[in-house]
mmCIF file of C-alpha atoms and ligand atoms in Angstrom:
data_model
loop_
_atom_site.group_PDB
_atom_site.id
_atom_site.type_symbol
_atom_site.label_atom_id
_atom_site.label_comp_id
_atom_site.label_asym_id
_atom_site.label_seq_id
_atom_site.Cartn_x
_atom_site.Cartn_y
_atom_site.Cartn_z
ATOM 1 C CA UNK K 110 35.199 -3.615 18.357
ATOM 2 C CA UNK K 111 38.010 -1.299 17.237
ATOM 3 C CA UNK K 112 37.910 1.474 14.643
ATOM 4 C CA UNK K 113 41.650 2.085 14.561
ATOM 5 C CA UNK K 114 42.799 4.769 12.147
ATOM 6 C CA UNK K 115 39.347 5.448 10.689
ATOM 7 C CA UNK K 116 38.133 8.775 9.287
ATOM 8 C CA UNK K 117 34.507 9.274 10.371
ATOM 9 C CA UNK K 118 31.991 12.099 9.734
ATOM 10 C CA UNK K 119 28.849 12.707 11.833
ATOM 11 C CA UNK K 120 25.975 15.108 11.103
ATOM 12 C CA UNK K 121 23.921 16.584 13.931
ATOM 13 C CA UNK K 122 26.995 16.072 16.115
ATOM 14 C CA UNK K 123 26.212 18.791 18.654
ATOM 15 C CA UNK K 124 23.170 16.818 19.810
ATOM 16 C CA UNK K 125 22.904 14.121 22.452
ATOM 17 C CA UNK K 126 23.457 11.086 20.232
ATOM 18 C CA UNK K 127 25.844 12.801 17.803
ATOM 19 C CA UNK K 128 28.208 13.914 20.565
ATOM 20 C CA UNK K 129 28.057 10.500 22.302
ATOM 21 C CA UNK K 130 28.899 8.853 18.971
ATOM 22 C CA UNK K 131 31.821 11.209 18.309
ATOM 23 C CA UNK K 132 33.379 10.403 21.691
ATOM 24 C CA UNK K 133 32.700 6.676 21.371
ATOM 25 C CA UNK K 134 34.342 6.586 17.913
ATOM 26 C CA UNK K 135 37.388 8.447 19.286
ATOM 27 C CA UNK K 136 37.595 6.013 22.211
ATOM 28 C CA UNK K 137 37.390 3.088 19.786
ATOM 29 C CA UNK K 138 40.516 4.317 18.002
ATOM 30 C CA UNK K 139 39.268 6.522 15.148
ATOM 31 C CA UNK K 140 42.072 8.762 13.849
ATOM 32 C CA UNK K 141 39.848 11.601 12.677
ATOM 33 C CA UNK K 142 36.263 12.542 13.551
ATOM 34 C CA UNK K 143 34.604 15.339 11.566
ATOM 35 C CA UNK K 144 31.619 16.799 13.392
ATOM 36 C CA UNK K 145 29.005 19.082 11.832
ATOM 37 C CA UNK K 146 25.935 20.902 13.090
ATOM 38 C CA UNK K 147 23.923 24.059 12.429
ATOM 39 C CA UNK K 148 25.696 26.090 15.110
ATOM 40 C CA UNK K 149 29.412 25.206 15.130
ATOM 41 C CA UNK K 150 30.018 27.056 18.422
ATOM 42 C CA UNK K 151 28.153 24.136 20.068
ATOM 43 C CA UNK K 152 30.904 21.815 18.769
ATOM 44 C CA UNK K 153 33.934 23.534 20.296
ATOM 45 C CA UNK K 154 33.904 21.737 23.666
ATOM 46 C CA UNK K 155 33.187 18.388 22.008
ATOM 47 C CA UNK K 156 36.109 18.928 19.628
ATOM 48 C CA UNK K 157 38.416 19.489 22.596
ATOM 49 C CA UNK K 158 37.159 16.321 24.304
ATOM 50 C CA UNK K 159 37.770 14.305 21.137
ATOM 51 C CA UNK K 160 41.318 15.673 20.806
ATOM 52 C CA UNK K 161 41.851 14.807 24.485
ATOM 53 C CA UNK K 162 41.281 11.181 23.493
ATOM 54 C CA UNK K 163 44.113 11.396 20.971
ATOM 55 C CA UNK K 164 41.859 11.702 17.923
ATOM 56 C CA UNK K 165 41.896 14.593 15.448
ATOM 57 C CA UNK K 166 38.608 16.587 15.570
ATOM 58 C CA UNK K 167 37.376 18.810 12.739
ATOM 59 C CA UNK K 168 34.374 21.015 13.552
ATOM 60 C CA UNK K 169 32.172 22.330 10.742
ATOM 61 C CA UNK K 170 29.080 24.462 10.269
ATOM 62 C CA UNK K 171 26.643 22.182 8.472
ATOM 63 C CA UNK K 172 23.071 22.419 7.244
ATOM 64 C CA UNK K 173 21.836 19.057 5.925
ATOM 65 C CA UNK K 174 19.020 20.791 4.037
ATOM 66 C CA UNK K 175 21.675 22.321 1.751
ATOM 67 C CA UNK K 176 23.394 19.900 -0.686
ATOM 68 C CA UNK K 177 26.461 22.134 -1.110
ATOM 69 C CA UNK K 178 26.901 22.340 2.674
ATOM 70 C CA UNK K 179 26.947 18.519 2.854
ATOM 71 C CA UNK K 180 29.407 18.249 -0.042
ATOM 72 C CA UNK K 181 31.732 20.749 1.678
ATOM 73 C CA UNK K 182 31.394 18.838 4.982
ATOM 74 C CA UNK K 183 32.306 15.516 3.404
ATOM 75 C CA UNK K 184 35.182 17.118 1.478
ATOM 76 C CA UNK K 185 36.575 18.462 4.733
ATOM 77 C CA UNK K 186 36.197 15.056 6.375
ATOM 78 C CA UNK K 187 38.091 13.373 3.545
ATOM 79 C CA UNK K 188 40.727 16.091 3.033
ATOM 80 C CA UNK K 189 43.255 15.494 5.815
ATOM 81 C CA UNK K 190 42.973 11.710 5.907
ATOM 82 C CA UNK K 191 42.626 11.466 2.109
ATOM 83 C CA UNK K 192 39.654 9.188 2.745
ATOM 84 C CA UNK K 193 36.265 8.879 4.404
ATOM 85 C CA UNK K 194 35.658 5.504 6.028
ATOM 86 C CA UNK K 195 32.316 6.106 7.764
ATOM 87 C CA UNK K 196 29.526 8.635 7.227
ATOM 88 C CA UNK K 197 26.824 8.882 9.914
ATOM 89 C CA UNK K 198 23.648 10.662 8.783
ATOM 90 C CA UNK K 199 22.378 11.536 12.239
ATOM 91 C CA UNK K 200 20.847 15.066 12.133
ATOM 92 C CA UNK K 201 17.152 14.972 12.953
ATOM 93 C CA UNK K 202 14.161 16.953 14.176
ATOM 94 C CA UNK K 203 10.783 16.064 15.684
ATOM 95 C CA UNK K 204 7.532 17.417 14.274
ATOM 96 C CA UNK K 205 5.228 19.747 16.195
ATOM 97 C CA UNK K 206 2.745 17.483 18.004
ATOM 98 C CA UNK K 207 -0.414 17.118 15.970
ATOM 99 C CA UNK K 208 -2.655 14.862 13.943
ATOM 100 C CA UNK K 209 -2.251 14.730 10.148
ATOM 101 C CA UNK K 210 -4.996 17.297 9.485
ATOM 102 C CA UNK K 211 -3.466 19.745 11.953
ATOM 103 C CA UNK K 212 0.014 19.785 10.431
ATOM 104 C CA UNK K 213 0.427 21.908 7.305
ATOM 105 C CA UNK K 214 2.619 21.269 4.271
ATOM 106 C CA UNK K 215 5.400 23.445 5.665
ATOM 107 C CA UNK K 216 5.675 21.295 8.799
ATOM 108 C CA UNK K 217 5.721 18.039 6.799
ATOM 109 C CA UNK K 218 8.337 19.474 4.452
ATOM 110 C CA UNK K 219 10.504 20.825 7.303
ATOM 111 C CA UNK K 220 10.741 17.399 8.958
ATOM 112 C CA UNK K 221 11.158 15.414 5.725
ATOM 113 C CA UNK K 222 13.797 17.868 4.498
ATOM 114 C CA UNK K 223 16.029 17.265 7.522
ATOM 115 C CA UNK K 224 15.300 13.638 8.420
ATOM 116 C CA UNK K 225 14.842 12.010 5.013
ATOM 117 C CA UNK K 226 16.435 14.371 2.495
ATOM 118 C CA UNK K 227 19.326 15.063 4.887
ATOM 119 C CA UNK K 228 20.129 11.326 4.750
ATOM 120 C CA UNK K 229 19.638 11.248 0.965
ATOM 121 C CA UNK K 230 22.004 14.204 0.529
ATOM 122 C CA UNK K 231 24.485 12.756 3.019
ATOM 123 C CA UNK K 232 24.479 9.461 1.098
ATOM 124 C CA UNK K 233 24.989 11.267 -2.194
ATOM 125 C CA UNK K 234 27.886 13.317 -0.815
ATOM 126 C CA UNK K 235 29.533 10.328 0.869
ATOM 127 C CA UNK K 236 29.342 7.950 -2.103
ATOM 128 C CA UNK K 237 30.943 10.669 -4.254
ATOM 129 C CA UNK K 238 34.097 10.056 -2.176
ATOM 130 C CA UNK K 239 33.654 6.403 -1.174
ATOM 131 C CA UNK K 240 33.047 4.977 -4.661
ATOM 132 C CA UNK K 241 36.577 5.985 -5.602
ATOM 133 C CA UNK K 242 38.154 4.350 -2.551
ATOM 134 C CA UNK K 243 39.736 0.934 -2.806
ATOM 135 C CA UNK K 244 38.087 -0.139 0.481
ATOM 136 C CA UNK K 245 34.741 1.566 -0.244
ATOM 137 C CA UNK K 246 33.173 2.766 2.994
ATOM 138 C CA UNK K 247 30.313 2.551 5.466
ATOM 139 C CA UNK K 248 27.180 4.693 5.709
ATOM 140 C CA UNK K 249 25.066 4.540 8.876
ATOM 141 C CA UNK K 250 21.708 6.312 9.047
ATOM 142 C CA UNK K 251 20.074 7.176 12.353
ATOM 143 C CA UNK K 252 16.495 5.993 11.833
ATOM 144 C CA UNK K 253 14.136 5.333 14.781
ATOM 145 C CA UNK K 254 11.756 2.856 16.354
ATOM 146 C CA UNK K 255 9.205 5.420 15.137
ATOM 147 C CA UNK K 256 9.968 4.229 11.611
ATOM 148 C CA UNK K 257 9.123 0.634 12.536
ATOM 149 C CA UNK K 258 5.877 1.266 14.415
ATOM 150 C CA UNK K 259 3.169 3.898 13.993
ATOM 151 C CA UNK K 260 2.816 6.617 16.610
ATOM 152 C CA UNK K 261 -0.142 8.997 16.676
ATOM 153 C CA UNK K 262 0.581 12.764 16.654
ATOM 154 C CA UNK K 263 3.998 12.090 15.078
ATOM 155 C CA UNK K 264 3.112 11.607 11.395
ATOM 156 C CA UNK K 265 5.979 13.506 9.722
ATOM 157 C CA UNK K 266 8.567 12.042 12.106
ATOM 158 C CA UNK K 267 7.336 8.425 11.771
ATOM 159 C CA UNK K 268 7.030 8.682 7.993
ATOM 160 C CA UNK K 269 10.469 10.276 7.639
ATOM 161 C CA UNK K 270 12.125 7.523 9.706
ATOM 162 C CA UNK K 271 10.262 4.713 7.893
ATOM 163 C CA UNK K 272 11.548 6.248 4.665
ATOM 164 C CA UNK K 273 15.101 6.356 6.050
ATOM 165 C CA UNK K 274 14.913 2.607 6.773
ATOM 166 C CA UNK K 275 13.861 1.938 3.182
ATOM 167 C CA UNK K 276 16.425 4.392 1.805
ATOM 168 C CA UNK K 277 19.010 2.317 3.683
ATOM 169 C CA UNK K 278 17.872 -0.895 1.976
ATOM 170 C CA UNK K 279 17.876 0.625 -1.501
ATOM 171 C CA UNK K 280 21.279 2.254 -0.964
ATOM 172 C CA UNK K 281 22.684 -1.048 0.352
ATOM 173 C CA UNK K 282 21.765 -2.712 -2.947
ATOM 174 C CA UNK K 283 22.885 0.142 -5.148
ATOM 175 C CA UNK K 284 26.338 0.519 -3.585
ATOM 176 C CA UNK K 285 27.251 -3.061 -2.626
ATOM 177 C CA UNK K 286 29.358 -3.442 -5.777
ATOM 178 C CA UNK K 287 31.178 -0.218 -4.841
ATOM 179 C CA UNK K 288 32.147 -1.947 -1.549
ATOM 180 C CA UNK K 289 29.982 0.510 0.418
ATOM 181 C CA UNK K 290 27.875 -0.969 3.225
ATOM 182 C CA UNK K 291 24.730 0.960 4.194
ATOM 183 C CA UNK K 292 22.855 0.223 7.438
ATOM 184 C CA UNK K 293 20.668 2.043 9.910
ATOM 185 C CA UNK K 294 20.087 2.059 13.652
ATOM 186 C CA UNK K 295 16.557 2.362 15.064
ATOM 187 C CA UNK K 296 16.808 3.567 18.652
ATOM 188 C CA UNK K 297 13.865 3.588 21.008
ATOM 189 C CA UNK K 298 13.320 6.740 23.003
ATOM 190 C CA UNK K 299 16.302 8.113 24.884
ATOM 191 C CA UNK K 300 16.141 11.506 26.558
ATOM 192 C CA UNK K 301 17.820 14.203 24.480
ATOM 193 C CA UNK K 302 17.606 17.816 23.338
ATOM 194 C CA UNK K 303 15.183 16.689 20.637
ATOM 195 C CA UNK K 304 12.511 16.465 23.382
ATOM 196 C CA UNK K 305 13.029 20.072 24.532
ATOM 197 C CA UNK K 306 9.605 21.688 24.722
ATOM 198 C CA UNK K 307 7.659 18.409 24.877
ATOM 199 C CA UNK K 308 5.535 18.122 28.026
ATOM 200 C CA UNK K 309 6.759 15.453 30.474
ATOM 201 C CA UNK K 310 3.508 13.494 30.061
ATOM 202 C CA UNK K 311 4.181 13.178 26.320
ATOM 203 C CA UNK K 312 7.691 11.842 27.019
ATOM 204 C CA UNK K 313 6.261 9.420 29.603
ATOM 205 C CA UNK K 314 3.682 8.216 27.064
ATOM 206 C CA UNK K 315 6.393 7.555 24.470
ATOM 207 C CA UNK K 316 8.602 5.807 27.027
ATOM 208 C CA UNK K 317 5.756 3.466 28.006
ATOM 209 C CA UNK K 318 5.855 1.979 24.502
ATOM 210 C CA UNK K 319 9.415 0.719 25.022
ATOM 211 C CA UNK K 320 9.939 -2.535 26.936
ATOM 212 C CA UNK K 321 13.201 -1.252 28.403
ATOM 213 C CA UNK K 322 11.819 2.212 29.111
ATOM 214 C CA UNK K 323 13.686 5.464 28.524
ATOM 215 C CA UNK K 324 17.290 5.043 27.531
ATOM 216 C CA UNK K 325 20.165 7.420 27.065
ATOM 217 C CA UNK K 326 22.480 8.070 24.153
ATOM 218 C CA UNK K 327 25.140 5.811 25.695
ATOM 219 C CA UNK K 328 22.770 2.844 25.341
ATOM 220 C CA UNK K 329 22.697 3.392 21.586
ATOM 221 C CA UNK K 330 26.317 3.925 20.521
ATOM 222 C CA UNK K 331 27.351 0.245 20.538
ATOM 223 C CA UNK K 332 25.224 -0.549 17.482
ATOM 224 C CA UNK K 333 26.955 2.219 15.510
ATOM 225 C CA UNK K 334 30.405 1.027 16.537
ATOM 226 C CA UNK K 335 29.554 -2.515 15.463
ATOM 227 C CA UNK K 336 28.231 -1.351 12.068
ATOM 228 C CA UNK K 337 31.313 0.828 11.476
ATOM 229 C CA UNK K 338 33.683 -2.002 12.389
ATOM 230 C CA UNK K 339 35.171 -4.803 10.354
ATOM 231 C CA UNK K 340 33.033 -7.190 12.417
ATOM 232 C CA UNK K 341 30.061 -6.046 10.305
ATOM 233 C CA UNK K 342 31.871 -6.546 6.981
ATOM 234 C CA UNK K 343 29.073 -8.853 5.762
ATOM 235 C CA UNK K 344 26.235 -6.683 7.090
ATOM 236 C CA UNK K 345 24.443 -4.321 4.739
ATOM 237 C CA UNK K 346 20.834 -3.173 4.393
ATOM 238 C CA UNK K 347 20.214 -3.912 8.079
ATOM 239 C CA UNK K 348 18.006 -1.960 10.483
ATOM 240 C CA UNK K 349 19.275 -2.627 14.010
ATOM 241 C CA UNK K 350 16.690 -1.962 16.700
ATOM 242 C CA UNK K 351 18.210 -0.958 20.028
ATOM 243 C CA UNK K 352 17.150 0.331 23.388
ATOM 244 C CA UNK K 353 13.850 -1.498 23.625
ATOM 245 C CA UNK K 354 12.667 0.021 20.372
ATOM 246 C CA UNK K 355 9.788 -2.405 19.800
ATOM 247 C CA UNK K 356 6.390 -1.039 20.628
ATOM 248 C CA UNK K 357 4.475 -2.717 23.441
ATOM 249 C CA UNK K 358 0.893 -3.684 22.576
HETATM 250 N N1 NAD I 462 16.179 10.945 21.257
HETATM 251 C C1 NAD I 462 15.440 9.911 20.840
HETATM 252 O O1 NAD I 462 14.592 9.385 21.563
HETATM 253 C C2 NAD I 462 15.664 9.341 19.473
HETATM 254 C C3 NAD I 462 15.128 8.089 19.188
HETATM 255 C C4 NAD I 462 15.309 7.544 17.923
HETATM 256 C C5 NAD I 462 16.016 8.250 16.967
HETATM 257 N N2 NAD I 462 16.521 9.473 17.280
HETATM 258 C C6 NAD I 462 17.281 10.172 16.247
HETATM 259 O O2 NAD I 462 18.606 10.376 16.699
HETATM 260 C C7 NAD I 462 19.170 11.472 15.971
HETATM 261 C C8 NAD I 462 19.843 12.401 16.969
HETATM 262 O O3 NAD I 462 18.831 12.951 17.803
HETATM 263 P P1 NAD I 462 19.061 13.375 19.335
HETATM 264 O O4 NAD I 462 18.060 12.655 20.112
HETATM 265 O O5 NAD I 462 20.503 13.292 19.686
HETATM 266 O O6 NAD I 462 18.537 14.864 19.285
HETATM 267 P P2 NAD I 462 19.326 16.239 19.405
HETATM 268 O O7 NAD I 462 18.298 17.299 19.179
HETATM 269 O O8 NAD I 462 20.114 16.268 20.646
HETATM 270 O O9 NAD I 462 20.327 16.173 18.154
HETATM 271 C C9 NAD I 462 19.918 16.447 16.823
HETATM 272 C C10 NAD I 462 20.955 17.381 16.217
HETATM 273 O O10 NAD I 462 20.630 17.572 14.828
HETATM 274 C C11 NAD I 462 20.939 18.919 14.520
HETATM 275 N N3 NAD I 462 20.241 19.368 13.327
HETATM 276 C C12 NAD I 462 18.915 19.610 13.177
HETATM 277 N N4 NAD I 462 18.684 20.097 11.947
HETATM 278 C C13 NAD I 462 19.888 20.148 11.306
HETATM 279 C C14 NAD I 462 20.290 20.565 10.017
HETATM 280 N N5 NAD I 462 19.413 21.067 9.127
HETATM 281 N N6 NAD I 462 21.594 20.462 9.685
HETATM 282 C C15 NAD I 462 22.500 19.991 10.588
HETATM 283 N N7 NAD I 462 22.179 19.591 11.831
HETATM 284 C C16 NAD I 462 20.875 19.684 12.174
HETATM 285 C C17 NAD I 462 20.478 19.706 15.756
HETATM 286 O O11 NAD I 462 21.079 20.999 15.794
HETATM 287 C C18 NAD I 462 20.921 18.791 16.885
HETATM 288 O O12 NAD I 462 22.194 19.133 17.386
HETATM 289 C C19 NAD I 462 18.017 12.099 15.192
HETATM 290 O O13 NAD I 462 18.045 11.660 13.848
HETATM 291 C C20 NAD I 462 16.784 11.555 15.891
HETATM 292 O O14 NAD I 462 15.640 11.536 15.066
HETATM 293 C C21 NAD I 462 16.366 10.030 18.510
#
């Protein structure tokens, strides 16, 4: 699958999956990858690696909880190429481990604000550009196996990712006539910075639910490349489960 000449923007790009995606898109022929994260100093090395692959890299400070930050990010992505082909809403956080009664409103809102509303805002910002493009565009949301199955002690995370899957389906319908395809990827657990601070036994417990065990970000990128590519031109509203995402009984 080739992405030759494409202009692609990725949120949460300093993280494990975001950086793997940025490099994979550059390797697949993208002309311009715009990478955003809370701390842009974490993007400098990645930007250099992307440029080393012959792809233009634009690094941006980005906070997906701020609509104007997302608008500015998307504007920067579209500026040089005069278009935005693919928007990946990938930024995400885990909730503090706890049952529903132990997690207060602030914790629910913190997780929903990044995981769900970040994807809502990213969609809004991207369609602002894509609706005016002759070829439309592609939006890919990073959901999770946690949005397809229920996990205890992970209420805000599971609920936010289930909502992202449904957001994807609604957006796919709403923007099909604007030639914008909207899909999501539901990875199973792969080790990343998002697990920093979680005890090993908690990670082991999560991994046990996945038939293929713990993965890594590299196991996940292929689904994104497929969805971004012309090979998926008739695919919209899909939730692609990868990396053994189904829960074992
Ligand atoms: N690691 C897994 O097992 C797994 C499984 C399924 C889905 N996911 C999803 O994959 C995505 C990437 O996660 P990861 O595992 O690479 O974790 P990660 O922690 O390495 O990356 C997440 C990135 O999002 C950024 N981020 C957080 N809040 C932000 C904000 N307000 N604005 C901008 N950026 C922000 C973080 O700074 C971080 O760089 C997330 O949406 C996550 O929920 C991860």
